[in-house]
XYZ file of C-alpha atoms in Angstrom:
651
model
C 1.536 -2.853 -23.221
C 0.565 -6.260 -21.792
C -1.351 -6.790 -18.549
C -0.678 -9.820 -16.340
C -2.713 -10.513 -13.189
C -1.357 -12.478 -10.227
C -4.052 -14.336 -8.284
C -3.145 -15.113 -4.696
C -5.086 -16.194 -1.624
C -3.869 -13.278 0.525
C -0.787 -11.173 1.239
C -0.167 -11.992 4.898
C 1.728 -15.280 4.622
C 5.491 -15.229 4.143
C 5.419 -18.156 1.703
C 3.174 -16.249 -0.674
C 4.963 -12.923 -0.233
C 8.263 -14.587 -1.181
C 6.741 -15.914 -4.405
C 5.375 -12.437 -5.189
C 8.883 -11.076 -4.584
C 10.168 -13.419 -7.263
C 7.412 -12.522 -9.731
C 7.768 -8.769 -9.252
C 11.586 -8.872 -9.411
C 11.359 -10.444 -12.874
C 9.060 -7.694 -14.154
C 10.786 -4.824 -12.353
C 12.661 -3.641 -15.434
C 10.125 -4.782 -18.020
C 8.604 -1.603 -19.447
C 6.115 -3.417 -21.669
C 4.159 -5.178 -18.886
C 1.786 -4.054 -16.144
C 1.635 -6.523 -13.255
C -1.559 -6.591 -11.155
C -1.554 -8.397 -7.794
C -5.043 -9.531 -6.818
C -5.663 -11.178 -3.421
C -8.963 -12.945 -4.113
C -9.363 -15.359 -1.204
C -11.850 -18.131 -2.075
C -15.595 -17.970 -2.813
C -17.946 -17.716 0.172
C -14.944 -17.738 2.540
C -15.605 -17.267 6.236
C -12.069 -17.786 7.564
C -12.608 -14.356 9.060
C -15.622 -12.080 8.810
C -16.261 -10.582 5.347
C -13.207 -12.241 3.735
C -15.550 -13.370 0.985
C -15.592 -9.803 -0.382
C -12.143 -10.358 -1.922
C -13.542 -12.978 -4.281
C -15.508 -10.248 -6.072
C -12.194 -9.270 -7.693
C -12.376 -12.519 -9.679
C -15.256 -11.042 -11.645
C -13.183 -7.956 -12.384
C -10.354 -10.110 -13.732
C -12.712 -11.339 -16.458
C -12.270 -7.911 -18.031
C -10.716 -7.745 -21.485
C -7.892 -5.769 -19.845
C -5.892 -8.862 -18.917
C -3.735 -10.908 -21.280
C -2.442 -13.650 -18.949
C -2.633 -14.874 -15.366
C -0.240 -16.223 -12.768
C -1.934 -18.248 -10.033
C -0.190 -19.036 -6.750
C -2.345 -22.154 -6.772
C -1.096 -23.858 -3.636
C -2.097 -20.811 -1.562
C -5.724 -21.643 -2.454
C -5.700 -25.429 -2.097
C -5.286 -25.178 1.683
C -8.839 -23.827 1.799
C -10.495 -24.881 -1.457
C -10.506 -28.216 -3.334
C -8.360 -28.253 -6.461
C -11.224 -29.474 -8.672
C -13.411 -26.502 -7.658
C -10.473 -24.149 -8.114
C -9.928 -25.422 -11.649
C -13.615 -24.903 -12.397
C -13.399 -21.288 -11.236
C -10.268 -20.621 -13.312
C -11.822 -22.051 -16.475
C -13.674 -18.757 -16.793
C -10.368 -17.387 -18.126
C -10.215 -20.054 -20.834
C -8.290 -18.997 -23.913
C -5.769 -16.886 -22.009
C -2.433 -18.235 -20.718
C -2.528 -19.241 -17.063
C 0.693 -20.056 -15.231
C 0.326 -21.788 -11.867
C 2.895 -22.041 -9.094
C 3.572 -25.409 -7.419
C 0.337 -27.067 -8.582
C -0.694 -27.955 -12.168
C -4.185 -26.922 -13.240
C -5.880 -29.188 -15.730
C -7.322 -26.390 -17.817
C -6.579 -25.020 -21.259
C -3.468 -22.846 -21.514
C -1.944 -23.899 -18.194
C 1.782 -24.205 -17.567
C 3.248 -24.554 -14.125
C 6.325 -24.559 -11.949
C 6.759 -27.336 -9.443
C 9.087 -28.341 -6.664
C 10.302 -31.946 -6.493
C 10.432 -32.861 -2.808
C 11.480 -36.495 -3.288
C 15.208 -35.828 -3.617
C 15.262 -33.461 -0.624
C 13.350 -35.892 1.617
C 15.614 -38.725 0.589
C 18.636 -36.613 1.554
C 17.056 -35.694 4.910
C 16.295 -39.301 5.862
C 19.766 -40.380 4.774
C 21.250 -37.524 6.824
C 19.273 -38.529 9.923
C 20.354 -42.136 9.612
C 24.060 -41.640 8.804
C 24.851 -38.349 10.544
C 22.641 -38.524 13.654
C 21.903 -42.260 13.846
C 18.132 -41.756 13.947
C 15.925 -44.454 12.462
C 12.648 -44.039 14.355
C 11.309 -41.280 12.129
C 7.803 -39.799 12.400
C 6.101 -37.562 9.863
C 3.603 -34.758 10.372
C 1.521 -34.630 7.215
C -0.851 -31.888 6.065
C -3.444 -34.391 4.869
C -6.277 -32.477 6.524
C -5.879 -29.899 3.749
C -6.174 -32.520 1.023
C -3.961 -30.342 -1.128
C -1.643 -31.685 -3.877
C 1.430 -30.420 -1.995
C 0.415 -32.234 1.177
C -0.036 -35.491 -0.733
C 3.239 -35.014 -2.614
C 5.259 -34.506 0.572
C 3.714 -37.497 2.317
C 4.469 -39.717 -0.703
C 8.002 -38.308 -0.879
C 8.552 -39.203 2.782
C 7.348 -42.754 2.247
C 9.627 -43.126 -0.767
C 12.605 -41.733 1.188
C 12.055 -44.178 4.046
C 11.915 -47.087 1.606
C 15.033 -45.889 -0.246
C 16.960 -45.851 3.028
C 15.799 -49.296 4.107
C 13.433 -48.035 6.822
C 9.874 -49.149 7.483
C 7.190 -46.493 7.914
C 5.386 -46.717 11.246
C 1.818 -45.779 10.348
C 1.114 -44.777 13.954
C 3.741 -42.080 13.504
C 2.058 -40.488 10.496
C 0.250 -37.583 12.169
C -2.578 -35.537 10.546
C -2.078 -31.800 10.229
C -3.073 -28.820 8.087
C 0.078 -26.702 7.567
C -0.681 -24.640 10.720
C 1.322 -24.587 13.985
C -1.716 -24.575 16.285
C -3.103 -27.865 14.930
C 0.320 -29.499 15.215
C 0.885 -28.347 18.782
C -2.621 -29.293 19.888
C -2.407 -32.774 18.326
C 0.926 -33.614 19.964
C -0.225 -32.448 23.388
C -3.452 -34.448 23.113
C -1.669 -37.562 21.789
C 1.272 -37.524 24.207
C 1.058 -36.578 27.870
C 4.682 -37.032 28.851
C 8.142 -37.248 27.347
C 8.291 -40.990 28.047
C 5.357 -41.684 25.698
C 7.315 -40.417 22.687
C 9.171 -43.340 21.085
C 10.323 -41.730 17.818
C 13.680 -39.948 17.689
C 13.091 -37.705 14.643
C 10.105 -35.773 13.283
C 9.778 -34.399 9.771
C 7.001 -31.815 9.316
C 5.303 -30.756 6.086
C 6.276 -27.105 6.574
C 8.112 -24.783 8.965
C 4.928 -23.570 10.658
C 4.088 -27.128 11.677
C 7.651 -27.695 12.862
C 7.322 -24.550 14.987
C 4.149 -25.988 16.538
C 6.029 -29.229 17.252
C 8.851 -27.318 18.986
C 6.294 -25.597 21.218
C 4.655 -28.922 22.139
C 8.003 -30.609 22.829
C 9.045 -27.719 25.084
C 5.855 -28.183 27.109
C 6.426 -31.953 27.348
C 10.061 -31.571 28.362
C 11.381 -33.130 25.123
C 14.837 -31.788 24.237
C 15.487 -30.888 20.596
C 17.681 -32.225 19.069
C 18.966 -34.514 21.873
C 15.707 -36.458 22.238
C 14.072 -35.714 18.885
C 15.498 -34.183 15.725
C 13.008 -31.888 13.975
C 12.779 -30.849 10.323
C 10.506 -28.320 8.646
C 10.006 -27.411 5.004
C 10.194 -24.050 3.114
C 13.227 -22.521 4.912
C 11.124 -19.524 5.929
C 11.838 -16.789 8.462
C 10.119 -19.045 10.999
C 12.975 -21.518 10.575
C 15.552 -18.826 11.309
C 13.765 -17.188 14.243
C 12.755 -20.437 16.012
C 14.628 -21.604 19.078
C 16.345 -23.855 18.226
C 16.672 -22.795 14.600
C 14.975 -25.230 12.251
C 16.571 -27.611 9.839
C 14.436 -27.287 6.738
C 14.206 -27.529 2.941
C 15.014 -24.608 0.694
C 12.598 -24.984 -2.201
C 13.673 -21.658 -3.753
C 10.300 -19.949 -3.561
C 11.535 -16.709 -5.043
C 12.957 -18.623 -7.998
C 9.566 -20.336 -8.403
C 7.993 -16.910 -8.704
C 10.598 -15.725 -11.202
C 10.180 -18.824 -13.364
C 6.391 -18.453 -13.344
C 6.839 -14.815 -14.373
C 9.202 -15.865 -17.146
C 6.646 -18.346 -18.501
C 3.911 -15.691 -18.424
C 6.136 -13.157 -20.155
C 6.936 -15.599 -22.948
C 3.226 -16.334 -23.286
C 2.180 -12.692 -23.749
C 5.172 -12.089 -26.033
C 4.048 -14.837 -28.407
C 7.055 -17.041 -27.679
C 7.078 -20.780 -27.065
C 7.204 -21.903 -23.452
C 7.234 -25.323 -21.753
C 4.257 -27.002 -20.104
C 6.141 -27.336 -16.826
C 9.252 -26.025 -15.105
C 11.001 -27.960 -12.327
C 12.535 -26.082 -9.389
C 15.153 -27.973 -7.409
C 15.170 -28.024 -3.625
C 17.748 -29.059 -1.049
C 18.015 -29.520 2.733
C 19.347 -26.858 5.083
C 20.797 -28.245 8.332
C 20.595 -26.139 11.498
C 20.199 -26.601 15.253
C 17.031 -28.716 15.368
C 18.818 -31.724 13.869
C 22.055 -31.148 15.799
C 24.317 -29.879 13.014
C 24.702 -26.374 14.485
C 25.481 -25.781 18.145
C 22.611 -24.569 20.328
C 24.875 -21.787 21.620
C 25.188 -20.290 18.152
C 22.817 -17.295 17.989
C 23.283 -16.403 14.337
C 21.671 -17.612 11.135
C 24.094 -20.477 10.568
C 23.557 -23.668 8.590
C 25.161 -26.419 6.525
C 24.051 -27.218 3.013
C 23.786 -30.699 1.524
C 27.461 -30.631 0.497
C 28.533 -29.869 4.063
C 29.467 -26.246 3.347
C 28.988 -24.000 6.393
C 27.293 -20.584 6.083
C 26.928 -17.837 8.677
C 24.698 -14.909 7.762
C 25.198 -13.095 11.046
C 22.250 -12.092 13.251
C 19.000 -13.996 12.911
C 16.294 -12.315 10.895
C 13.490 -10.636 12.731
C 10.326 -11.917 11.082
C 8.182 -8.920 12.003
C 10.810 -6.440 10.881
C 11.279 -8.346 7.648
C 7.557 -8.134 7.009
C 7.092 -4.472 7.825
C 10.545 -3.126 6.962
C 10.924 0.631 7.332
C 7.196 1.032 7.968
C 7.772 0.159 11.641
C 10.128 3.108 11.921
C 7.740 5.502 10.245
C 4.960 5.648 12.814
C 3.822 8.986 11.408
C 2.443 7.257 8.296
C 0.644 4.582 10.294
C -0.767 7.169 12.684
C -1.946 9.240 9.728
C -3.636 6.223 8.158
C -5.492 5.395 11.373
C -6.724 8.978 11.488
C -7.923 8.611 7.908
C -10.271 5.791 8.920
C -11.675 7.906 11.753
C -12.147 11.067 9.687
C -15.746 11.342 8.542
C -16.497 14.276 6.303
C -18.158 15.134 3.015
C -16.825 12.903 0.229
C -15.644 15.917 -1.775
C -13.713 17.192 1.246
C -12.128 13.744 1.612
C -10.467 14.110 -1.796
C -7.740 16.362 -0.360
C -7.047 13.708 2.302
C -6.885 11.081 -0.447
C -4.290 13.085 -2.431
C -2.205 13.839 0.654
C -2.229 10.176 1.669
C -1.255 8.652 -1.688
C 1.645 11.094 -1.925
C 2.799 10.254 1.583
C 2.774 6.532 0.753
C 4.562 6.999 -2.603
C 1.672 5.600 -4.625
C 2.427 6.789 -8.167
C -1.029 5.916 -9.508
C -4.223 5.385 -7.532
C -7.806 5.117 -8.769
C -11.020 4.471 -6.835
C -13.861 3.148 -8.991
C -17.451 2.623 -7.869
C -20.210 0.525 -9.356
C -23.491 2.265 -10.193
C -25.050 0.773 -7.056
C -23.853 -0.485 -3.699
C -24.124 -4.283 -3.515
C -25.208 -5.959 -0.306
C -23.369 -9.294 -0.477
C -23.888 -12.215 1.898
C -21.299 -15.035 2.185
C -23.454 -17.402 0.136
C -24.094 -14.883 -2.671
C -22.422 -14.974 -6.095
C -21.273 -11.606 -7.380
C -21.671 -10.701 -11.054
C -19.621 -7.826 -12.465
C -21.943 -4.908 -13.367
C -22.042 -3.359 -16.831
C -21.198 0.079 -15.513
C -18.673 1.607 -13.141
C -17.483 5.159 -12.537
C -14.004 6.477 -11.822
C -14.363 8.692 -8.736
C -10.883 9.623 -7.487
C -7.789 9.527 -9.704
C -4.150 10.346 -9.012
C -1.337 9.942 -11.552
C 2.036 11.343 -10.559
C 3.558 10.700 -13.983
C 0.933 12.818 -15.755
C 0.499 15.296 -12.886
C -3.209 14.433 -12.587
C -5.239 14.944 -9.393
C -8.884 14.585 -10.337
C -12.067 14.368 -8.267
C -14.584 12.933 -10.731
C -17.060 12.276 -7.903
C -18.123 15.916 -7.870
C -19.050 15.512 -11.550
C -20.939 12.255 -11.017
C -17.956 10.043 -11.867
C -16.334 9.113 -15.185
C -18.554 6.371 -16.608
C -17.143 3.237 -18.268
C -17.671 -0.525 -18.626
C -15.424 -2.596 -16.314
C -16.167 -5.629 -18.479
C -14.259 -3.951 -21.300
C -11.523 -2.312 -19.248
C -10.814 -1.839 -15.557
C -10.183 1.870 -16.218
C -12.165 4.313 -18.384
C -10.789 5.292 -21.801
C -10.374 8.888 -20.593
C -7.798 7.926 -17.973
C -4.130 7.670 -18.873
C -2.847 4.175 -19.648
C -0.858 2.288 -17.026
C 2.815 2.717 -17.776
C 4.466 -0.413 -16.410
C 5.054 -1.400 -12.814
C 3.322 -3.405 -10.117
C -0.280 -2.667 -9.167
C -2.605 -3.863 -6.440
C -6.335 -4.515 -6.964
C -8.554 -4.452 -3.896
C -12.347 -4.447 -3.503
C -13.735 -1.294 -1.942
C -15.975 -2.833 0.674
C -17.129 -2.372 4.222
C -18.626 -5.335 6.032
C -21.286 -6.822 3.728
C -21.431 -3.853 1.341
C -19.371 -3.748 -1.866
C -18.894 -0.380 -3.555
C -16.352 -1.075 -6.294
C -12.584 -1.448 -6.387
C -9.305 0.433 -6.081
C -6.227 0.118 -8.298
C -2.920 1.386 -6.993
C 0.683 1.255 -8.158
C 2.874 -0.045 -5.330
C 6.612 0.151 -4.669
C 8.504 -3.095 -5.326
C 8.696 -4.038 -1.631
C 6.670 -4.415 1.586
C 3.462 -5.289 -0.265
C 1.649 -6.352 2.887
C 2.174 -3.007 4.608
C 1.125 -0.985 1.588
C -1.909 -3.212 1.119
C -2.911 -2.425 4.722
C -2.489 1.294 4.062
C -4.607 0.990 0.931
C -7.371 -0.806 2.828
C -7.392 1.944 5.454
C -7.527 4.577 2.711
C -10.538 2.976 1.021
C -12.274 2.467 4.374
C -11.989 6.218 4.886
C -13.475 6.754 1.428
C -16.445 4.500 2.211
C -17.139 6.166 5.560
C -17.178 9.590 3.899
C -19.306 8.323 1.021
C -21.907 6.936 3.450
C -21.769 10.148 5.464
C -22.423 12.192 2.302
C -25.317 9.948 1.302
C -26.870 10.239 4.755
C -26.407 13.994 4.746
C -28.163 14.187 1.378
C -31.042 12.154 2.752
C -31.175 14.371 5.825
C -31.231 17.481 3.654
C -34.116 16.040 1.675
C -35.883 15.260 4.910
C -35.230 18.783 6.148
C -36.713 20.187 2.939
C -39.708 17.959 3.445
C -40.041 19.225 7.012
C -40.230 22.802 5.763
C -43.220 21.903 3.639
C -45.227 20.574 6.576
C -48.329 22.314 7.748
C -47.357 24.734 10.508
C -50.734 24.461 12.213
C -50.906 20.670 12.317
C -47.342 19.701 13.115
C -45.620 22.681 14.719
C -45.744 23.777 18.347
C -47.055 27.344 18.410
C -44.984 28.491 21.393
C -41.543 27.168 20.371
C -41.932 26.628 16.604
C -40.564 23.126 17.128
C -42.432 20.007 16.039
C -45.403 19.301 18.241
C -46.010 15.755 19.464
C -47.808 14.761 16.266
C -45.142 16.188 13.975
C -42.272 14.785 16.036
C -43.685 11.266 16.279
C -44.339 11.159 12.536
C -41.104 12.559 11.148
C -38.770 11.316 13.853
C -39.926 7.782 13.062
C -39.262 8.428 9.360
C -35.715 9.430 10.216
C -35.306 6.310 12.336
C -36.625 4.182 9.464
C -33.692 5.378 7.371
C -31.437 3.449 9.740
C -32.897 0.216 8.367
C -31.757 1.188 4.878
C -28.435 2.890 5.657
C -27.348 0.973 8.758
C -27.023 4.299 10.620
C -26.811 4.484 14.403
C -27.604 7.326 16.782
C -29.537 8.388 19.858
C -33.006 9.461 21.007
C -33.237 12.008 23.868
C -36.010 12.820 26.311
C -35.588 16.309 27.878
C -37.352 17.934 30.805
C -37.147 21.597 31.836
C -36.209 21.617 35.532
C -38.458 23.493 37.960
C -41.122 24.815 35.562
C -43.816 24.694 38.266
C -41.627 26.744 40.602
C -40.989 29.290 37.840
C -44.732 29.582 37.171
C -45.515 29.958 40.879
C -42.824 32.575 41.610
C -42.702 34.558 38.354
C -45.953 33.797 36.554
C -46.984 31.629 33.632
C -45.746 34.168 31.055
C -42.244 33.797 32.413
C -42.756 30.041 32.346
C -43.562 30.273 28.613
C -40.407 32.361 28.044
C -38.379 29.708 29.879
C -39.865 27.012 27.619
C -38.935 29.085 24.538
C -35.407 29.521 25.880
C -35.163 25.758 26.431
C -36.168 25.228 22.776
C -33.436 27.666 21.671
C -30.869 25.777 23.768
C -31.776 22.495 22.067
C -31.650 24.076 18.594
C -28.123 25.309 19.254
C -26.980 22.091 20.917
C -28.015 19.794 18.045
C -27.518 19.713 14.274
C -30.020 21.237 11.878
C -30.635 17.798 10.401
C -31.635 16.381 13.816
C -35.338 16.353 14.682
C -36.460 18.229 17.807
C -39.969 18.290 19.221
C -41.953 19.576 22.194
C -44.057 16.699 23.471
C -45.898 18.511 26.289
C -45.560 21.485 28.640
C -41.955 21.021 29.788
C -41.018 17.845 27.881
C -38.910 17.767 24.709
C -37.475 14.978 22.556
C -34.684 14.785 19.981
C -33.593 12.206 17.393
C -29.891 12.620 16.569
C -28.391 10.237 13.947
C -24.694 9.666 14.423
C -24.678 10.642 18.107
C -22.780 8.138 20.278
C -23.866 7.690 23.892
C -20.247 7.960 25.035
C -20.446 11.692 24.247
C -23.406 12.261 26.594
C -21.301 13.988 29.265
C -19.857 16.411 26.711
C -23.394 17.225 25.548
C -24.500 17.734 29.139
C -21.700 20.292 29.676
C -22.570 22.039 26.401
C -26.247 22.326 27.345
C -25.357 23.594 30.810
C -23.218 26.324 29.220
C -26.011 27.252 26.798
C -28.550 27.404 29.644
C -26.324 29.874 31.494
C -25.891 31.887 28.278
C -29.636 32.184 27.608
C -30.436 32.880 31.288
C -28.065 35.847 31.148
C -29.399 37.010 27.767
C -33.032 36.847 28.953
C -32.071 38.394 32.316
C -33.809 35.595 34.211
C -33.862 35.798 37.996
C -33.122 32.074 37.902
C -30.730 29.859 35.941
C -32.312 27.754 33.233
C -31.713 24.036 33.750
C -32.697 20.870 31.880
C -32.307 17.140 32.475
C -32.267 14.417 29.874
C -32.213 10.682 29.305
C -30.737 8.945 26.265
C -31.428 5.706 24.359
C -29.320 4.461 21.438
C -30.827 3.175 18.187
C -29.533 1.112 15.274
C -30.978 -0.711 12.269
C -32.389 -3.425 14.558
C -33.708 -1.273 17.407
C -35.471 1.781 15.971
C -39.072 1.955 17.205
C -39.566 5.544 18.400
C -42.106 4.772 21.122
C -39.858 2.153 22.732
C -36.829 4.444 22.494
C -38.699 7.316 24.164
C -39.801 5.023 26.993
C -36.190 3.957 27.520
C -34.940 7.558 27.367
C -37.664 8.620 29.835
C -36.445 5.966 32.279
C -32.927 7.366 32.009
C -34.324 10.882 32.528
C -36.050 9.729 35.715
C -32.713 8.438 37.047
C -31.028 11.788 36.356
C -33.869 13.688 38.005
C -33.641 11.432 41.032
C -29.894 12.036 41.305
C -30.380 15.810 41.088
C -32.994 15.762 43.865
C -30.679 13.654 46.021
C -27.856 16.162 45.559
C -30.121 19.075 46.449
């Protein structure tokens, strides 16, 4: 069995998903190959917060598990210089590496490429002869400095020259393959329709052409009457735009299949070429004037003038999510998974239920021997040791919680799965880091269906987030248990209040601060409370100090029942109490207030008081940055004063 990894920037862009479709379709019936899709982003990426965690998968791919690699190289070059990318990929030297669209000057590289020169020449010729447009502008993607951007700009220049047209350098606009940059540039450069002197605009991809359509609509420019517009890629954007976009079909799925074919030959020991050319051709729709603006279907003409009508236009969102949009039960379940916080061993049943619901045939969660705190500028090095924690294999009827046994130990540098686990048996797999914010715990491997990768990747991320939350909860509970055991060993005389058997001020201040200090290490949040028994002086005056002491004891019992055993409760003075409650969110304060009120009534009845026990409290939230007990108590006391004042006003 051979293992081939596919390295891709991410799984949210249609261009890249289409290439993956082509790769996976080639391997669908190949029983001697496991295909692993690995979205790795780029090193130290900050395109969105914590994206850099995906690059840790690159270290995992250095494992001896993998025999060859397919790199969707142009998905990286938008964000990372090609020379640096080549340097990163040289770590896989000695193993075949097939790149899509962009050659990599490293050992063992073969690549597929798309020749845009012929297609651009045909487009310019079409504009001149069919639509009588000669004032042609070009929106480049030169801001990316990627090989594709350079290739398309050079192809445009060559096409203009071949058709006897001079390039107007003022009409070469800088872009970056995104619609927002295109739209913003046009609206800043041109303030009215009259300022636009060109009659055709060719954009480096469909996204940019979509941005141009939006800008032209705002400026009152009619497409195609005033300006013909062309995109590139023939994506769903081209079909769903209004008007539909004339574009270039560069056969992305075929590019993926050809790259897969080269990789398969490589791992099979067969000869394969250094490069593979993929032809491309124009597709003529409404934005150049070939299809009527009243036509609402996916209609177009090819280069030979043959007319095609595919019926209703594709819905891009539906195409991306497929049947998942109709199955809201799964999505709702997955959102609940991320909110469920329980013991990690209890979470295993949720894990099994979820992977079955999503039709994951194999799923494994592996953790490193320590949790790594990774900053954007840090370099991650693959540890020597990892442990398989959760494992599901439908084929072998295996549902195993290794976490309860301490995990199944192995070296990820040798293999991404331990020798004791069953071997992968063909199919397409997804590799994702198990991370939460800046913390990296390990990775998950999951066999996916051969469709809707983006949706299943989202589900998998939600599943692992649930795992991490429960893992952290279990670790915190263990620490709390240890703290509770430590509390039991304290000297009763020095740290315990004699009347209530709660911590006295000394004991509370000491051990409550220790609990707060854990927040610095674990990142835990919670609340500090300041309680006051209402009307103690009146109780003492009317019923005697002995009854006052009984009321104080009853108040202590109320607090014990209202809070968790792992929370720290103390009596600070005569009628004043304090509590530190990790995990308590201030938004639940009203629910706590109702619970305490109910408990006060319960104990008043049990003790047969001639009065109803009542307490007031103030609350202050803490986190890893704000966790000084004295300051928190002062803040909680201020909130208590406000509540007391409100009660007096109501009485």
